[in-house]
PDB file of C-alpha atoms in Angstrom:
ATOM      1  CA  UNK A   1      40.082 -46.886   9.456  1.00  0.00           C
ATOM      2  CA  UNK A   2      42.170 -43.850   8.498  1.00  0.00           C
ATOM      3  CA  UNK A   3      39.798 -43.274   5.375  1.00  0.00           C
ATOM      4  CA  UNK A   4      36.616 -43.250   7.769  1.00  0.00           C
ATOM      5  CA  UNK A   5      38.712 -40.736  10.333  1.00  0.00           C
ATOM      6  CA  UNK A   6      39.423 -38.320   7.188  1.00  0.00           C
ATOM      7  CA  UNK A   7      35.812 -38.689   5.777  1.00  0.00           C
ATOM      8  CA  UNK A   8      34.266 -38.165   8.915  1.00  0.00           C
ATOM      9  CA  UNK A   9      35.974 -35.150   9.437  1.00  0.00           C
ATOM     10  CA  UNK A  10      35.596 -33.341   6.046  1.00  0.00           C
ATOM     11  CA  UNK A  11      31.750 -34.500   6.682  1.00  0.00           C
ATOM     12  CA  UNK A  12      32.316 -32.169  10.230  1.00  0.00           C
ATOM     13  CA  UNK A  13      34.281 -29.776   8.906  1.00  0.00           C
ATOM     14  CA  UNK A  14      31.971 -29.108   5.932  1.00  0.00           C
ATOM     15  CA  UNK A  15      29.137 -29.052   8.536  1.00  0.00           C
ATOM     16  CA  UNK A  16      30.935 -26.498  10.627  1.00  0.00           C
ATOM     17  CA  UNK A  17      31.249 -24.039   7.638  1.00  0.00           C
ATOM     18  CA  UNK A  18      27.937 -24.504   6.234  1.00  0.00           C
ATOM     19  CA  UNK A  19      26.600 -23.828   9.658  1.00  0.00           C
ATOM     20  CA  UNK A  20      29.210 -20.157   9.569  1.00  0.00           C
ATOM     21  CA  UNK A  21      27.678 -19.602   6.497  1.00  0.00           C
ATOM     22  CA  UNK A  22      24.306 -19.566   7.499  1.00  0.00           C
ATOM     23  CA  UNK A  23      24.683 -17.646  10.271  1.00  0.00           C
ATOM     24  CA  UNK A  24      26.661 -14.987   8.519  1.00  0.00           C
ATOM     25  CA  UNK A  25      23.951 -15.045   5.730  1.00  0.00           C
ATOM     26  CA  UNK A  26      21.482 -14.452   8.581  1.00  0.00           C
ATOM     27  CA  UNK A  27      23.182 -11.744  10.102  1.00  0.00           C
ATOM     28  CA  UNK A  28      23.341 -10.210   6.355  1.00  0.00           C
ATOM     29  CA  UNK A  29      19.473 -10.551   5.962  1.00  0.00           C
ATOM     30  CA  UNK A  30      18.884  -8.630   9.492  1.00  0.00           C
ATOM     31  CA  UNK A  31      21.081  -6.145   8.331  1.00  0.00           C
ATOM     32  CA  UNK A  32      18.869  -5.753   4.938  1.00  0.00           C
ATOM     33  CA  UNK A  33      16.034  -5.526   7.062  1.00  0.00           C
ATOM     34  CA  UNK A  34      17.444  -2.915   9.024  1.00  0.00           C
ATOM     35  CA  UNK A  35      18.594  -0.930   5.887  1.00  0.00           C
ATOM     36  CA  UNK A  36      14.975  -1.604   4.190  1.00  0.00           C
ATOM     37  CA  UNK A  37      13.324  -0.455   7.073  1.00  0.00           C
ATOM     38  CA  UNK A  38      15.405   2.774   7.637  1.00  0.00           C
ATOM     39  CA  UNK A  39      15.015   3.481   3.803  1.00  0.00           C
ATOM     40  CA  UNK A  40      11.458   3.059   4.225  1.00  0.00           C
ATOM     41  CA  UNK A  41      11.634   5.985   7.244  1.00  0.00           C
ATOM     42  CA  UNK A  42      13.701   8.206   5.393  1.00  0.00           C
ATOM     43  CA  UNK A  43      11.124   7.787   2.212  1.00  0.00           C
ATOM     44  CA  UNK A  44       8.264   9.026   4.210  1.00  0.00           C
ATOM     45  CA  UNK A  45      10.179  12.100   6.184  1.00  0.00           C
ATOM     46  CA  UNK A  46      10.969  13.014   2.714  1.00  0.00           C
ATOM     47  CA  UNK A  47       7.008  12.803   1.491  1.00  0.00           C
ATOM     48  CA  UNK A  48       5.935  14.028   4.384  1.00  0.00           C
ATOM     49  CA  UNK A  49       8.418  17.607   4.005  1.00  0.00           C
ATOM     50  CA  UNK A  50       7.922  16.990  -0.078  1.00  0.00           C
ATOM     51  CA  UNK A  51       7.151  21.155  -0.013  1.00  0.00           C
ATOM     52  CA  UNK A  52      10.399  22.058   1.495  1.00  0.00           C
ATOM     53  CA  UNK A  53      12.268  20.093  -1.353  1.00  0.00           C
ATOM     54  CA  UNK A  54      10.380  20.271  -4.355  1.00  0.00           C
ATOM     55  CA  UNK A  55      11.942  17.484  -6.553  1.00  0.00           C
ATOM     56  CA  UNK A  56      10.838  16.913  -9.837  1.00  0.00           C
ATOM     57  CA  UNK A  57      12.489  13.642 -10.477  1.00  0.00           C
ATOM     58  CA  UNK A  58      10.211  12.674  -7.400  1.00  0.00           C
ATOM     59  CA  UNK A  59       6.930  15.163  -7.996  1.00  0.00           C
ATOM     60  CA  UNK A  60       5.311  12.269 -10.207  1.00  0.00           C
ATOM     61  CA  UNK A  61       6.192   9.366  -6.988  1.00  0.00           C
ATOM     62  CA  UNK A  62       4.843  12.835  -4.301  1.00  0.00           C
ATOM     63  CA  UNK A  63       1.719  12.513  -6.698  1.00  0.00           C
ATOM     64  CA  UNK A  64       1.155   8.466  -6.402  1.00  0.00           C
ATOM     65  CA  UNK A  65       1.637   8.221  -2.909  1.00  0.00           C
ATOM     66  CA  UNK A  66      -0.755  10.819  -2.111  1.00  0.00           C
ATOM     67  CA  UNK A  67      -3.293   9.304  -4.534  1.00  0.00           C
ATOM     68  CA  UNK A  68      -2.604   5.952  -2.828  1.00  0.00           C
ATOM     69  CA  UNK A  69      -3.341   7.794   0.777  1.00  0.00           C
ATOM     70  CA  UNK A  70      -6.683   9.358  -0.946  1.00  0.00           C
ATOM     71  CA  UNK A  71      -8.104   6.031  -2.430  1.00  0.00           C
ATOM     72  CA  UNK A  72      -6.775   4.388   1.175  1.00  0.00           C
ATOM     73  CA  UNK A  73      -9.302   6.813   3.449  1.00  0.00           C
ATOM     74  CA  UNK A  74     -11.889   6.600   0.318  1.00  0.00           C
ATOM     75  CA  UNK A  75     -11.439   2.716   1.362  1.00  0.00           C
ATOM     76  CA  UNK A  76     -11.709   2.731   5.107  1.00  0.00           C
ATOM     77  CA  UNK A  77     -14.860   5.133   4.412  1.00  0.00           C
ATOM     78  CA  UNK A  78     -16.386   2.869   2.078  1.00  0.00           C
ATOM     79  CA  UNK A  79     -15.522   0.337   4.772  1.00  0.00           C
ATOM     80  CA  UNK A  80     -17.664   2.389   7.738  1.00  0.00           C
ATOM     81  CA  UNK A  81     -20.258   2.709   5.180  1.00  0.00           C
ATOM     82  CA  UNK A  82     -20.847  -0.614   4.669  1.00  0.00           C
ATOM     83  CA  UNK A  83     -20.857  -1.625   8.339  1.00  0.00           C
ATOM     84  CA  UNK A  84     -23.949   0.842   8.338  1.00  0.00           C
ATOM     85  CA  UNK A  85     -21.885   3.655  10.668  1.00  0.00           C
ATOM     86  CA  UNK A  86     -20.608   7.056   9.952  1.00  0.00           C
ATOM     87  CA  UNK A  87     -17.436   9.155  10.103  1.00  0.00           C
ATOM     88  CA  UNK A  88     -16.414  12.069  12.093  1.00  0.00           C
ATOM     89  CA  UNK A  89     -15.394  14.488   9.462  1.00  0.00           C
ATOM     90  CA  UNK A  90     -12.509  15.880  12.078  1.00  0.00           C
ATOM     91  CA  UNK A  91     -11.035  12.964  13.205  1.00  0.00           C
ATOM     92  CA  UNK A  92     -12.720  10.259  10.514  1.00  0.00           C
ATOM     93  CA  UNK A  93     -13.018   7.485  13.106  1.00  0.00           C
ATOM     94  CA  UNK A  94     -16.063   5.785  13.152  1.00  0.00           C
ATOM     95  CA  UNK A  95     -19.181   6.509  14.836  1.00  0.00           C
ATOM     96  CA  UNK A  96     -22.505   4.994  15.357  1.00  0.00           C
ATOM     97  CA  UNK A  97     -25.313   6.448  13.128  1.00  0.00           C
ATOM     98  CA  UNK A  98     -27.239   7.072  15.805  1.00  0.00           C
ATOM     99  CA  UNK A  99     -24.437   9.421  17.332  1.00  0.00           C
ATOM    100  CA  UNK A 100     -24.903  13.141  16.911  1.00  0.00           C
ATOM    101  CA  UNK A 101     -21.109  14.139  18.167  1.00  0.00           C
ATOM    102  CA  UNK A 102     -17.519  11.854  18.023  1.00  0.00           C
ATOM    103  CA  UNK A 103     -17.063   9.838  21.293  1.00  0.00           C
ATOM    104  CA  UNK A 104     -13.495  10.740  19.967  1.00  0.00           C
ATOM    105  CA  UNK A 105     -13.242  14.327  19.330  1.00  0.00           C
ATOM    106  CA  UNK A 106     -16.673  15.576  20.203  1.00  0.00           C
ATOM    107  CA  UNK A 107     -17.483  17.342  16.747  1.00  0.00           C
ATOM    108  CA  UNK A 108     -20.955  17.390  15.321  1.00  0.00           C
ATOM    109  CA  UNK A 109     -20.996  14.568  13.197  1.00  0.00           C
ATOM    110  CA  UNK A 110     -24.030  15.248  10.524  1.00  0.00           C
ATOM    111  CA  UNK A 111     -26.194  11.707   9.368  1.00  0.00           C
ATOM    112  CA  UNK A 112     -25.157  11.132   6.131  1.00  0.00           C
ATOM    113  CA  UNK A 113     -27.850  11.351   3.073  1.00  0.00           C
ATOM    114  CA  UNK A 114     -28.863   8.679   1.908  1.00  0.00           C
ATOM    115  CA  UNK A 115     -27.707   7.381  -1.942  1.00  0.00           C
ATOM    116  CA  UNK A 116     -30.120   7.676  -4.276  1.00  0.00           C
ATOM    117  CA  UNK A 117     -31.347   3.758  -5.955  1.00  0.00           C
ATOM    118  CA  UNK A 118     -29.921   3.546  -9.117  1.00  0.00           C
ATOM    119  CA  UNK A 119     -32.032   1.785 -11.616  1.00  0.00           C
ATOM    120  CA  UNK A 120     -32.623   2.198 -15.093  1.00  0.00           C
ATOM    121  CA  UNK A 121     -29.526   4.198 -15.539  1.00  0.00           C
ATOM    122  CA  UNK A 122     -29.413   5.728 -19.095  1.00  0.00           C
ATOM    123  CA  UNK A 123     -25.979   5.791 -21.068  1.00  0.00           C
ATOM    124  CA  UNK A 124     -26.288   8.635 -23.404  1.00  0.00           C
ATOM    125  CA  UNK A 125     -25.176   7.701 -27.106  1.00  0.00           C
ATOM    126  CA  UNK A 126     -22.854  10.184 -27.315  1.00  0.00           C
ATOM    127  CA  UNK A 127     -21.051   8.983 -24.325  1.00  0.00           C
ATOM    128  CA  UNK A 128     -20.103   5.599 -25.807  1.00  0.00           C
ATOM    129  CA  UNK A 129     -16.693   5.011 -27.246  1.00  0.00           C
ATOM    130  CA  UNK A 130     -17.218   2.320 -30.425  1.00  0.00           C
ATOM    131  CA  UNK A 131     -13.523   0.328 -31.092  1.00  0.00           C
ATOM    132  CA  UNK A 132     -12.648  -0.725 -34.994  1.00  0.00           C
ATOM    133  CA  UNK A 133     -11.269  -4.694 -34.467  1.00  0.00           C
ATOM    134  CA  UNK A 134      -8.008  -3.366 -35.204  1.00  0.00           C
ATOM    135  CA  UNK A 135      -7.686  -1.014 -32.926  1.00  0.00           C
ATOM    136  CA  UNK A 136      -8.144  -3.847 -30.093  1.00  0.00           C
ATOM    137  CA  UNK A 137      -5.201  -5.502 -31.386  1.00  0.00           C
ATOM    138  CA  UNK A 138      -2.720  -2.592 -30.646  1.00  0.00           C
TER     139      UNK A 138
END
């Protein structure tokens, strides 16, 4: 009976500290987020000054994340585009195509032109960039 007391309570004291250690590792991983999430704060008050401190260690990263915000809004226009609507080009919410002015705003918002059908699009010789086999391999 005495073996059965011990094992039973190694079983509960084993239980006991896996159970501390899972909490603790919890409490680590909300602290990470917290740290992640503050990093992630400080990393865009520091883009968004990037021309009071001119870094070049980060001028290349300045240079991606503003590309990333251009092709982003090229996005969400393509987006409006494709649902057949517009953009204001003050605020760049989107507006109906029959809209003259931004519900938003209340700028003039011009009706796009229309893109021009592209069909039998001509690639001119000179253009065209021929590979050797080897030169794939590289």
């Amino acid at each position: 009976m005495d073996f059965i007391n011990k094992v039973g309570s190694t079983i509960a004291r084993k239980a006991k500290e896996a159970a501390g250690i899972s909490s603790l590792n919890s409490q680590i991983g909300a602290q990470e987020d917290i740290i992640n999430k503050l990093c992630l704060e400080i990393g865009k008050t520091v883009y968004e000054k990037r021309q009071l401190f001119p870094d070049s260690v980060l001028s290349e990263k300045y240079t991606a994340v503003s590309n990333a915000y251009a092709e982003i809004a090229r996005l969400k226009s393509e987006i409006i585009a494709v649902k057949g609507a517009k953009q204001c080009p003050n605020c760049g919410i989107e507006v109906a195509m029959s809209s003259s002015f931004c519900p938003s705003c209340g700028s003039a918002v011009p009706t796009p032109e229309p893109e021009p059908d592209v069909e039998n699009l001509e690639i001119p010789p000179e253009s065209i960039i021929y590979y050797h086999q080897e030169d794939r391999q590289k």
